[in-house]
C-alpha cells in the first residue's frame, strides 16, 4: 500500500480509487466469506486495511475519521462485505444460478407456515460449525427483509442488498 500511496501525486482521485479497488479491495474480497464469525480483532485488522485504502484514495490524514469517507466512496465496511458475499451466493443457490454443490446445501424449512418460508438453519455443535456456509447463509437470509429476498433478478437483488447493508452500516443512505 505504501507504493500505491506514493503514486497519489501522479493520479486523479478517480484513478486512485480504481487502482485501490483493483488491488486492495479485490484482495480483501477474495474468499471473504471465510471471515464470517471470526474474531472482532481479525475484522478490526481488515477494517484498518480498508480504512487505510480510503485514506490513500482521498488523500486523508492519519487522524481523519474514515467512516464518513467510506460512506462517501460508497464502500461497505468489512463485516457487510462478508455478509454481501454470503447472501449473494445464497440468492444464486435459491434461484438455480449457483453450482449444484452449493444449491444442494440450502433448503427451506418444511414446517414454516408463513407466506415467505425461512431457510433451514443447521444446528452446529460448535462455534466453528456456526461459521459454516449452511448455517451462516440461513441465519443471514432469514434476517433479510422480504423486499430484498423477493428481488426478481440478480442485478435487482444486488442493488437492494447493498442498499440494505449500507443502511445497516451507516444509517441513512442519503
PDB file of C-alpha atoms in Angstrom:
ATOM      1  CA  UNK A   1       0.000   0.000   0.000  1.00  0.00           C
ATOM      2  CA  UNK A   2       2.943   2.334   0.588  1.00  0.00           C
ATOM      3  CA  UNK A   3       3.934   2.115  -3.069  1.00  0.00           C
ATOM      4  CA  UNK A   4       0.394   2.941  -4.130  1.00  0.00           C
ATOM      5  CA  UNK A   5       0.345   5.907  -1.741  1.00  0.00           C
ATOM      6  CA  UNK A   6       3.497   7.258  -3.392  1.00  0.00           C
ATOM      7  CA  UNK A   7       1.603   7.412  -6.691  1.00  0.00           C
ATOM      8  CA  UNK A   8      -1.146   9.735  -5.401  1.00  0.00           C
ATOM      9  CA  UNK A   9       0.561  12.833  -6.840  1.00  0.00           C
ATOM     10  CA  UNK A  10       0.521  11.247 -10.294  1.00  0.00           C
ATOM     11  CA  UNK A  11      -3.101  10.075 -10.351  1.00  0.00           C
ATOM     12  CA  UNK A  12      -6.519  11.692 -10.043  1.00  0.00           C
ATOM     13  CA  UNK A  13      -8.861  10.627  -7.242  1.00  0.00           C
ATOM     14  CA  UNK A  14     -10.882   8.599  -9.754  1.00  0.00           C
ATOM     15  CA  UNK A  15      -7.774   6.783 -10.998  1.00  0.00           C
ATOM     16  CA  UNK A  16      -6.545   6.204  -7.439  1.00  0.00           C
ATOM     17  CA  UNK A  17      -9.949   4.794  -6.498  1.00  0.00           C
ATOM     18  CA  UNK A  18      -9.845   2.377  -9.433  1.00  0.00           C
ATOM     19  CA  UNK A  19      -6.330   1.285  -8.523  1.00  0.00           C
ATOM     20  CA  UNK A  20      -7.228   0.748  -4.855  1.00  0.00           C
ATOM     21  CA  UNK A  21     -10.376  -1.164  -5.796  1.00  0.00           C
ATOM     22  CA  UNK A  22      -8.476  -3.372  -8.238  1.00  0.00           C
ATOM     23  CA  UNK A  23      -5.597  -4.209  -5.920  1.00  0.00           C
ATOM     24  CA  UNK A  24      -6.593  -3.741  -2.277  1.00  0.00           C
ATOM     25  CA  UNK A  25     -10.366  -4.240  -2.155  1.00  0.00           C
ATOM     26  CA  UNK A  26     -10.293  -7.213  -4.513  1.00  0.00           C
ATOM     27  CA  UNK A  27      -7.746  -8.840  -2.174  1.00  0.00           C
ATOM     28  CA  UNK A  28      -9.962  -8.125   0.834  1.00  0.00           C
ATOM     29  CA  UNK A  29     -12.956  -9.593  -1.008  1.00  0.00           C
ATOM     30  CA  UNK A  30     -11.168 -12.760  -2.133  1.00  0.00           C
ATOM     31  CA  UNK A  31     -12.707 -15.630  -0.123  1.00  0.00           C
ATOM     32  CA  UNK A  32     -14.027 -13.096   2.378  1.00  0.00           C
ATOM     33  CA  UNK A  33     -16.981 -15.301   3.296  1.00  0.00           C
ATOM     34  CA  UNK A  34     -14.450 -17.279   5.348  1.00  0.00           C
ATOM     35  CA  UNK A  35     -14.261 -14.277   7.675  1.00  0.00           C
ATOM     36  CA  UNK A  36     -17.860 -14.782   8.808  1.00  0.00           C
ATOM     37  CA  UNK A  37     -17.930 -15.323  12.556  1.00  0.00           C
ATOM     38  CA  UNK A  38     -14.215 -14.728  13.044  1.00  0.00           C
ATOM     39  CA  UNK A  39     -12.943 -12.726  15.994  1.00  0.00           C
ATOM     40  CA  UNK A  40     -13.502  -8.995  16.280  1.00  0.00           C
ATOM     41  CA  UNK A  41      -9.753  -8.425  16.320  1.00  0.00           C
ATOM     42  CA  UNK A  42      -9.366 -10.022  12.876  1.00  0.00           C
ATOM     43  CA  UNK A  43     -12.242  -7.944  11.486  1.00  0.00           C
ATOM     44  CA  UNK A  44     -10.713  -4.840  13.065  1.00  0.00           C
ATOM     45  CA  UNK A  45      -7.390  -5.515  11.326  1.00  0.00           C
ATOM     46  CA  UNK A  46      -9.138  -5.974   7.987  1.00  0.00           C
ATOM     47  CA  UNK A  47     -11.171  -2.811   8.576  1.00  0.00           C
ATOM     48  CA  UNK A  48      -7.956  -0.908   9.262  1.00  0.00           C
ATOM     49  CA  UNK A  49      -6.644  -2.020   5.869  1.00  0.00           C
ATOM     50  CA  UNK A  50      -9.814  -0.756   4.207  1.00  0.00           C
ATOM     51  CA  UNK A  51      -9.607   2.494   6.181  1.00  0.00           C
ATOM     52  CA  UNK A  52      -6.008   2.976   5.025  1.00  0.00           C
ATOM     53  CA  UNK A  53      -7.096   2.339   1.429  1.00  0.00           C
ATOM     54  CA  UNK A  54      -9.776   5.013   1.875  1.00  0.00           C
ATOM     55  CA  UNK A  55      -7.226   7.442   3.269  1.00  0.00           C
ATOM     56  CA  UNK A  56      -4.866   6.854   0.348  1.00  0.00           C
ATOM     57  CA  UNK A  57      -7.673   7.199  -2.184  1.00  0.00           C
ATOM     58  CA  UNK A  58      -8.856  10.541  -0.840  1.00  0.00           C
ATOM     59  CA  UNK A  59      -5.542  11.849   0.480  1.00  0.00           C
ATOM     60  CA  UNK A  60      -6.720  11.915   4.105  1.00  0.00           C
ATOM     61  CA  UNK A  61      -4.535  12.460   7.111  1.00  0.00           C
ATOM     62  CA  UNK A  62      -3.881   9.609   9.527  1.00  0.00           C
ATOM     63  CA  UNK A  63      -6.130  11.069  12.241  1.00  0.00           C
ATOM     64  CA  UNK A  64      -9.072  11.932   9.968  1.00  0.00           C
ATOM     65  CA  UNK A  65     -12.262   9.986  10.643  1.00  0.00           C
ATOM     66  CA  UNK A  66     -12.649   7.318   7.956  1.00  0.00           C
ATOM     67  CA  UNK A  67     -16.311   6.300   8.303  1.00  0.00           C
ATOM     68  CA  UNK A  68     -17.799   9.390   6.586  1.00  0.00           C
ATOM     69  CA  UNK A  69     -15.309   8.958   3.767  1.00  0.00           C
ATOM     70  CA  UNK A  70     -16.076   5.247   3.377  1.00  0.00           C
ATOM     71  CA  UNK A  71     -19.716   6.292   3.066  1.00  0.00           C
ATOM     72  CA  UNK A  72     -18.777   8.956   0.501  1.00  0.00           C
ATOM     73  CA  UNK A  73     -16.914   6.330  -1.559  1.00  0.00           C
ATOM     74  CA  UNK A  74     -19.970   4.057  -1.150  1.00  0.00           C
ATOM     75  CA  UNK A  75     -17.799   1.234   0.213  1.00  0.00           C
ATOM     76  CA  UNK A  76     -19.387  -1.299   2.530  1.00  0.00           C
ATOM     77  CA  UNK A  77     -17.434  -1.970   5.711  1.00  0.00           C
ATOM     78  CA  UNK A  78     -15.676  -5.336   6.006  1.00  0.00           C
ATOM     79  CA  UNK A  79     -18.427  -7.063   8.025  1.00  0.00           C
ATOM     80  CA  UNK A  80     -21.068  -6.010   5.499  1.00  0.00           C
ATOM     81  CA  UNK A  81     -18.831  -7.056   2.574  1.00  0.00           C
ATOM     82  CA  UNK A  82     -18.649 -10.534   4.116  1.00  0.00           C
ATOM     83  CA  UNK A  83     -22.426 -10.662   4.553  1.00  0.00           C
ATOM     84  CA  UNK A  84     -22.937  -9.385   0.999  1.00  0.00           C
ATOM     85  CA  UNK A  85     -20.858 -12.245  -0.416  1.00  0.00           C
ATOM     86  CA  UNK A  86     -22.653 -14.932   1.610  1.00  0.00           C
ATOM     87  CA  UNK A  87     -26.100 -13.550   0.765  1.00  0.00           C
ATOM     88  CA  UNK A  88     -25.222 -13.230  -2.920  1.00  0.00           C
ATOM     89  CA  UNK A  89     -24.211 -16.898  -3.092  1.00  0.00           C
ATOM     90  CA  UNK A  90     -27.377 -17.806  -1.169  1.00  0.00           C
ATOM     91  CA  UNK A  91     -29.582 -15.901  -3.645  1.00  0.00           C
ATOM     92  CA  UNK A  92     -27.854 -17.631  -6.540  1.00  0.00           C
ATOM     93  CA  UNK A  93     -28.327 -21.030  -4.889  1.00  0.00           C
ATOM     94  CA  UNK A  94     -32.027 -20.437  -4.293  1.00  0.00           C
ATOM     95  CA  UNK A  95     -32.564 -19.262  -7.856  1.00  0.00           C
ATOM     96  CA  UNK A  96     -30.676 -22.048  -9.624  1.00  0.00           C
ATOM     97  CA  UNK A  97     -27.722 -19.949 -10.799  1.00  0.00           C
ATOM     98  CA  UNK A  98     -25.141 -21.310  -8.358  1.00  0.00           C
ATOM     99  CA  UNK A  99     -23.236 -24.560  -8.808  1.00  0.00           C
ATOM    100  CA  UNK A 100     -25.255 -27.596  -7.768  1.00  0.00           C
ATOM    101  CA  UNK A 101     -22.885 -28.475  -4.920  1.00  0.00           C
ATOM    102  CA  UNK A 102     -23.822 -25.153  -3.299  1.00  0.00           C
ATOM    103  CA  UNK A 103     -27.528 -25.271  -4.181  1.00  0.00           C
ATOM    104  CA  UNK A 104     -27.809 -28.693  -2.528  1.00  0.00           C
ATOM    105  CA  UNK A 105     -26.756 -27.170   0.814  1.00  0.00           C
ATOM    106  CA  UNK A 106     -29.646 -24.692   1.012  1.00  0.00           C
ATOM    107  CA  UNK A 107     -33.153 -25.872   1.948  1.00  0.00           C
ATOM    108  CA  UNK A 108     -36.346 -24.157   3.034  1.00  0.00           C
ATOM    109  CA  UNK A 109     -37.964 -25.169   6.317  1.00  0.00           C
ATOM    110  CA  UNK A 110     -40.803 -27.528   5.517  1.00  0.00           C
ATOM    111  CA  UNK A 111     -42.650 -26.639   8.705  1.00  0.00           C
ATOM    112  CA  UNK A 112     -42.842 -22.893   8.031  1.00  0.00           C
ATOM    113  CA  UNK A 113     -46.441 -21.886   7.521  1.00  0.00           C
ATOM    114  CA  UNK A 114     -45.793 -18.278   6.534  1.00  0.00           C
ATOM    115  CA  UNK A 115     -46.065 -16.743   3.099  1.00  0.00           C
ATOM    116  CA  UNK A 116     -42.297 -16.482   2.815  1.00  0.00           C
ATOM    117  CA  UNK A 117     -40.625 -19.597   4.153  1.00  0.00           C
ATOM    118  CA  UNK A 118     -37.359 -19.363   6.029  1.00  0.00           C
ATOM    119  CA  UNK A 119     -34.244 -21.351   5.282  1.00  0.00           C
ATOM    120  CA  UNK A 120     -33.423 -24.381   7.362  1.00  0.00           C
ATOM    121  CA  UNK A 121     -30.629 -23.487   9.782  1.00  0.00           C
ATOM    122  CA  UNK A 122     -28.376 -26.381  10.676  1.00  0.00           C
ATOM    123  CA  UNK A 123     -27.711 -26.595  14.377  1.00  0.00           C
ATOM    124  CA  UNK A 124     -23.997 -26.777  14.948  1.00  0.00           C
ATOM    125  CA  UNK A 125     -22.380 -28.457  17.908  1.00  0.00           C
ATOM    126  CA  UNK A 126     -19.503 -25.983  17.998  1.00  0.00           C
ATOM    127  CA  UNK A 127     -18.991 -22.285  17.343  1.00  0.00           C
ATOM    128  CA  UNK A 128     -16.943 -23.242  14.286  1.00  0.00           C
ATOM    129  CA  UNK A 129     -19.992 -25.032  12.915  1.00  0.00           C
ATOM    130  CA  UNK A 130     -21.954 -21.774  13.169  1.00  0.00           C
ATOM    131  CA  UNK A 131     -19.441 -20.268  10.747  1.00  0.00           C
ATOM    132  CA  UNK A 132     -20.164 -22.936   8.106  1.00  0.00           C
ATOM    133  CA  UNK A 133     -21.908 -21.711   4.950  1.00  0.00           C
ATOM    134  CA  UNK A 134     -25.111 -23.698   5.548  1.00  0.00           C
ATOM    135  CA  UNK A 135     -25.567 -22.166   8.970  1.00  0.00           C
ATOM    136  CA  UNK A 136     -24.394 -18.625   8.260  1.00  0.00           C
ATOM    137  CA  UNK A 137     -26.301 -18.379   4.977  1.00  0.00           C
ATOM    138  CA  UNK A 138     -29.571 -19.426   6.592  1.00  0.00           C
ATOM    139  CA  UNK A 139     -29.160 -17.060   9.531  1.00  0.00           C
ATOM    140  CA  UNK A 140     -28.323 -14.079   7.336  1.00  0.00           C
ATOM    141  CA  UNK A 141     -31.030 -14.885   4.764  1.00  0.00           C
ATOM    142  CA  UNK A 142     -33.750 -15.293   7.378  1.00  0.00           C
ATOM    143  CA  UNK A 143     -32.828 -11.887   8.844  1.00  0.00           C
ATOM    144  CA  UNK A 144     -33.169 -10.105   5.475  1.00  0.00           C
ATOM    145  CA  UNK A 145     -36.267  -8.001   4.810  1.00  0.00           C
ATOM    146  CA  UNK A 146     -38.744  -9.657   2.430  1.00  0.00           C
ATOM    147  CA  UNK A 147     -38.385  -6.845  -0.123  1.00  0.00           C
ATOM    148  CA  UNK A 148     -34.727  -7.793  -0.583  1.00  0.00           C
ATOM    149  CA  UNK A 149     -35.338 -11.561  -0.661  1.00  0.00           C
ATOM    150  CA  UNK A 150     -38.089 -11.219  -3.262  1.00  0.00           C
ATOM    151  CA  UNK A 151     -35.929  -9.428  -5.819  1.00  0.00           C
ATOM    152  CA  UNK A 152     -36.864 -10.633  -9.318  1.00  0.00           C
ATOM    153  CA  UNK A 153     -33.351 -10.599 -10.777  1.00  0.00           C
ATOM    154  CA  UNK A 154     -29.723 -10.789  -9.716  1.00  0.00           C
ATOM    155  CA  UNK A 155     -28.904  -7.123 -10.519  1.00  0.00           C
ATOM    156  CA  UNK A 156     -32.020  -6.020  -8.628  1.00  0.00           C
ATOM    157  CA  UNK A 157     -31.059  -8.222  -5.670  1.00  0.00           C
ATOM    158  CA  UNK A 158     -27.502  -6.839  -5.586  1.00  0.00           C
ATOM    159  CA  UNK A 159     -28.756  -3.262  -5.586  1.00  0.00           C
ATOM    160  CA  UNK A 160     -31.348  -3.894  -2.856  1.00  0.00           C
ATOM    161  CA  UNK A 161     -28.879  -5.876  -0.769  1.00  0.00           C
ATOM    162  CA  UNK A 162     -26.162  -3.247  -0.989  1.00  0.00           C
ATOM    163  CA  UNK A 163     -28.650  -0.537  -0.016  1.00  0.00           C
ATOM    164  CA  UNK A 164     -29.846  -2.642   2.926  1.00  0.00           C
ATOM    165  CA  UNK A 165     -26.308  -3.360   4.153  1.00  0.00           C
ATOM    166  CA  UNK A 166     -25.205   0.237   3.534  1.00  0.00           C
ATOM    167  CA  UNK A 167     -28.090   1.498   5.663  1.00  0.00           C
ATOM    168  CA  UNK A 168     -27.273  -1.080   8.343  1.00  0.00           C
ATOM    169  CA  UNK A 169     -23.660   0.078   8.409  1.00  0.00           C
ATOM    170  CA  UNK A 170     -24.002   3.857   8.064  1.00  0.00           C
ATOM    171  CA  UNK A 171     -27.602   4.688   8.872  1.00  0.00           C
ATOM    172  CA  UNK A 172     -29.450   6.951   6.454  1.00  0.00           C
ATOM    173  CA  UNK A 173     -28.470   6.310   2.798  1.00  0.00           C
ATOM    174  CA  UNK A 174     -28.705   9.967   1.694  1.00  0.00           C
TER     175      UNK A 174
END
